[in-house]
Amino acid sequence: MNRGLSRKERLRKTYEFLQVKSNGVSIRQAPFWIQAHENFSGPSKLGVIATKRLGNAVARNQAKRLIRELFRKHKHNLPFTMHLVVLPRRSIFQTPFTNLETLFIDALNKASNRL
């Protein structure tokens, strides 16, 4: 059983990221920013943008793994299907995972209320 995200659950094309950025809402938390856009067909999708400002390749990959795990564990809590773009910040590494979960759920709820 594969517990990761399938290709159908990931934003992969540039136009998908741009669509979320231009038409969605932005929620800022300390460890990450979430941009969300309502999706009318298909499953919820996740895209992660980890820039070099976050750190070296090891740090960027660790942040992406944390975000993907948060999405995987809580995608069933979404009230409707969404496209999400998450931009991790440096404080993601100092925040315990349980706090990241509560902040992520809170951000998803705020985003769904604003859409």
PDB file of C-alpha atoms in Angstrom:
ATOM      1  CA  MET A   1       0.000   0.000   0.000  1.00  0.00           C
ATOM      2  CA  ASN A   2       1.476   3.304  -1.083  1.00  0.00           C
ATOM      3  CA  ARG A   3       0.982   5.953   1.588  1.00  0.00           C
ATOM      4  CA  GLY A   4       2.488   8.841  -0.371  1.00  0.00           C
ATOM      5  CA  LEU A   5       0.778  11.298  -2.663  1.00  0.00           C
ATOM      6  CA  SER A   6      -0.115  10.084  -6.115  1.00  0.00           C
ATOM      7  CA  ARG A   7       0.543  12.147  -9.226  1.00  0.00           C
ATOM      8  CA  LYS A   8      -3.164  13.011  -9.299  1.00  0.00           C
ATOM      9  CA  GLU A   9      -2.816  14.665  -5.884  1.00  0.00           C
ATOM     10  CA  ARG A  10       0.082  16.957  -6.808  1.00  0.00           C
ATOM     11  CA  LEU A  11       0.166  20.257  -8.633  1.00  0.00           C
ATOM     12  CA  ARG A  12       2.720  19.699 -11.361  1.00  0.00           C
ATOM     13  CA  LYS A  13       2.200  22.297 -14.079  1.00  0.00           C
ATOM     14  CA  THR A  14       3.178  25.954 -13.919  1.00  0.00           C
ATOM     15  CA  TYR A  15      -0.287  27.105 -14.982  1.00  0.00           C
ATOM     16  CA  GLU A  16      -1.813  25.231 -12.023  1.00  0.00           C
ATOM     17  CA  PHE A  17       0.422  27.118  -9.574  1.00  0.00           C
ATOM     18  CA  LEU A  18      -0.338  30.424 -11.325  1.00  0.00           C
ATOM     19  CA  GLN A  19      -4.080  29.741 -11.222  1.00  0.00           C
ATOM     20  CA  VAL A  20      -3.950  29.202  -7.454  1.00  0.00           C
ATOM     21  CA  LYS A  21      -1.846  32.334  -6.980  1.00  0.00           C
ATOM     22  CA  SER A  22      -4.069  34.591  -9.067  1.00  0.00           C
ATOM     23  CA  ASN A  23      -7.522  33.264  -8.101  1.00  0.00           C
ATOM     24  CA  GLY A  24      -7.014  31.878  -4.601  1.00  0.00           C
ATOM     25  CA  VAL A  25      -6.777  33.188  -1.077  1.00  0.00           C
ATOM     26  CA  SER A  26      -3.612  33.440   1.001  1.00  0.00           C
ATOM     27  CA  ILE A  27      -3.350  32.402   4.644  1.00  0.00           C
ATOM     28  CA  ARG A  28      -0.143  33.195   6.540  1.00  0.00           C
ATOM     29  CA  GLN A  29       0.969  31.186   9.522  1.00  0.00           C
ATOM     30  CA  ALA A  30       4.401  31.440  11.146  1.00  0.00           C
ATOM     31  CA  PRO A  31       5.878  28.196   9.736  1.00  0.00           C
ATOM     32  CA  PHE A  32       4.243  28.381   6.287  1.00  0.00           C
ATOM     33  CA  TRP A  33       1.983  30.288   3.922  1.00  0.00           C
ATOM     34  CA  ILE A  34      -0.933  28.586   2.245  1.00  0.00           C
ATOM     35  CA  GLN A  35      -2.552  29.684  -0.982  1.00  0.00           C
ATOM     36  CA  ALA A  36      -5.826  27.902  -1.686  1.00  0.00           C
ATOM     37  CA  HIS A  37      -8.159  27.826  -4.658  1.00  0.00           C
ATOM     38  CA  GLU A  38     -11.420  25.915  -4.954  1.00  0.00           C
ATOM     39  CA  ASN A  39     -11.256  22.993  -7.348  1.00  0.00           C
ATOM     40  CA  PHE A  40     -14.515  21.963  -8.975  1.00  0.00           C
ATOM     41  CA  SER A  41     -13.400  18.604 -10.330  1.00  0.00           C
ATOM     42  CA  GLY A  42     -11.017  15.891  -9.296  1.00  0.00           C
ATOM     43  CA  PRO A  43      -9.188  15.348  -6.023  1.00  0.00           C
ATOM     44  CA  SER A  44      -7.572  17.984  -3.837  1.00  0.00           C
ATOM     45  CA  LYS A  45      -4.043  18.754  -4.990  1.00  0.00           C
ATOM     46  CA  LEU A  46      -0.933  20.015  -3.243  1.00  0.00           C
ATOM     47  CA  GLY A  47       2.033  21.958  -4.530  1.00  0.00           C
ATOM     48  CA  VAL A  48       5.033  22.945  -2.403  1.00  0.00           C
ATOM     49  CA  ILE A  49       7.418  25.777  -3.234  1.00  0.00           C
ATOM     50  CA  ALA A  50      10.632  25.586  -1.209  1.00  0.00           C
ATOM     51  CA  THR A  51      13.088  28.287  -2.271  1.00  0.00           C
ATOM     52  CA  LYS A  52      16.815  28.456  -1.586  1.00  0.00           C
ATOM     53  CA  ARG A  53      16.068  31.076   1.061  1.00  0.00           C
ATOM     54  CA  LEU A  54      14.770  28.162   3.174  1.00  0.00           C
ATOM     55  CA  GLY A  55      18.179  26.480   3.251  1.00  0.00           C
ATOM     56  CA  ASN A  56      20.223  23.896   1.439  1.00  0.00           C
ATOM     57  CA  ALA A  57      18.781  20.966  -0.505  1.00  0.00           C
ATOM     58  CA  VAL A  58      18.510  18.783   2.587  1.00  0.00           C
ATOM     59  CA  ALA A  59      16.479  21.421   4.462  1.00  0.00           C
ATOM     60  CA  ARG A  60      14.240  22.120   1.447  1.00  0.00           C
ATOM     61  CA  ASN A  61      13.488  18.415   0.994  1.00  0.00           C
ATOM     62  CA  GLN A  62      12.786  17.975   4.701  1.00  0.00           C
ATOM     63  CA  ALA A  63      10.321  20.882   4.625  1.00  0.00           C
ATOM     64  CA  LYS A  64       8.604  19.426   1.563  1.00  0.00           C
ATOM     65  CA  ARG A  65       8.293  16.038   3.252  1.00  0.00           C
ATOM     66  CA  LEU A  66       6.733  17.671   6.341  1.00  0.00           C
ATOM     67  CA  ILE A  67       4.188  19.570   4.233  1.00  0.00           C
ATOM     68  CA  ARG A  68       3.279  16.509   2.160  1.00  0.00           C
ATOM     69  CA  GLU A  69       2.759  14.480   5.345  1.00  0.00           C
ATOM     70  CA  LEU A  70       0.504  17.187   6.809  1.00  0.00           C
ATOM     71  CA  PHE A  71      -1.558  17.212   3.621  1.00  0.00           C
ATOM     72  CA  ARG A  72      -1.726  13.418   3.433  1.00  0.00           C
ATOM     73  CA  LYS A  73      -2.939  13.101   7.030  1.00  0.00           C
ATOM     74  CA  HIS A  74      -5.541  15.884   6.813  1.00  0.00           C
ATOM     75  CA  LYS A  75      -6.822  15.933   3.237  1.00  0.00           C
ATOM     76  CA  HIS A  76      -9.976  14.138   4.385  1.00  0.00           C
ATOM     77  CA  ASN A  77     -10.761  17.158   6.650  1.00  0.00           C
ATOM     78  CA  LEU A  78     -11.181  19.477   3.667  1.00  0.00           C
ATOM     79  CA  PRO A  79     -14.815  20.587   3.285  1.00  0.00           C
ATOM     80  CA  PHE A  80     -14.474  20.532  -0.519  1.00  0.00           C
ATOM     81  CA  THR A  81     -11.754  19.846  -3.035  1.00  0.00           C
ATOM     82  CA  MET A  82      -9.034  22.490  -3.224  1.00  0.00           C
ATOM     83  CA  HIS A  83      -5.764  23.196  -4.905  1.00  0.00           C
ATOM     84  CA  LEU A  84      -3.210  24.179  -2.276  1.00  0.00           C
ATOM     85  CA  VAL A  85       0.187  25.785  -2.684  1.00  0.00           C
ATOM     86  CA  VAL A  86       2.282  25.794   0.488  1.00  0.00           C
ATOM     87  CA  LEU A  87       5.404  27.893   0.979  1.00  0.00           C
ATOM     88  CA  PRO A  88       7.363  26.712   4.039  1.00  0.00           C
ATOM     89  CA  ARG A  89       9.321  29.214   6.135  1.00  0.00           C
ATOM     90  CA  ARG A  90      12.421  28.637   8.272  1.00  0.00           C
ATOM     91  CA  SER A  91      10.426  28.407  11.489  1.00  0.00           C
ATOM     92  CA  ILE A  92       8.954  25.114  10.242  1.00  0.00           C
ATOM     93  CA  PHE A  93      12.082  23.374  11.532  1.00  0.00           C
ATOM     94  CA  GLN A  94      11.702  24.703  15.102  1.00  0.00           C
ATOM     95  CA  THR A  95       7.964  23.961  15.350  1.00  0.00           C
ATOM     96  CA  PRO A  96       6.934  20.545  16.747  1.00  0.00           C
ATOM     97  CA  PHE A  97       4.902  18.373  14.375  1.00  0.00           C
ATOM     98  CA  THR A  98       1.793  18.442  16.580  1.00  0.00           C
ATOM     99  CA  ASN A  99       1.803  22.256  16.483  1.00  0.00           C
ATOM    100  CA  LEU A 100       2.306  22.141  12.707  1.00  0.00           C
ATOM    101  CA  GLU A 101      -0.771  19.933  12.457  1.00  0.00           C
ATOM    102  CA  THR A 102      -2.961  22.321  14.427  1.00  0.00           C
ATOM    103  CA  LEU A 103      -1.691  25.331  12.450  1.00  0.00           C
ATOM    104  CA  PHE A 104      -2.258  23.482   9.169  1.00  0.00           C
ATOM    105  CA  ILE A 105      -5.831  22.517  10.090  1.00  0.00           C
ATOM    106  CA  ASP A 106      -6.510  26.070  11.269  1.00  0.00           C
ATOM    107  CA  ALA A 107      -5.173  27.476   7.993  1.00  0.00           C
ATOM    108  CA  LEU A 108      -7.302  25.052   5.952  1.00  0.00           C
ATOM    109  CA  ASN A 109     -10.405  26.081   7.891  1.00  0.00           C
ATOM    110  CA  LYS A 110      -9.645  29.785   7.352  1.00  0.00           C
ATOM    111  CA  ALA A 111      -9.064  29.204   3.657  1.00  0.00           C
ATOM    112  CA  SER A 112     -12.306  27.252   3.222  1.00  0.00           C
ATOM    113  CA  ASN A 113     -14.248  30.024   5.002  1.00  0.00           C
ATOM    114  CA  ARG A 114     -12.777  32.688   2.712  1.00  0.00           C
ATOM    115  CA  LEU A 115     -13.391  30.780  -0.538  1.00  0.00           C
TER     116      LEU A 115
END
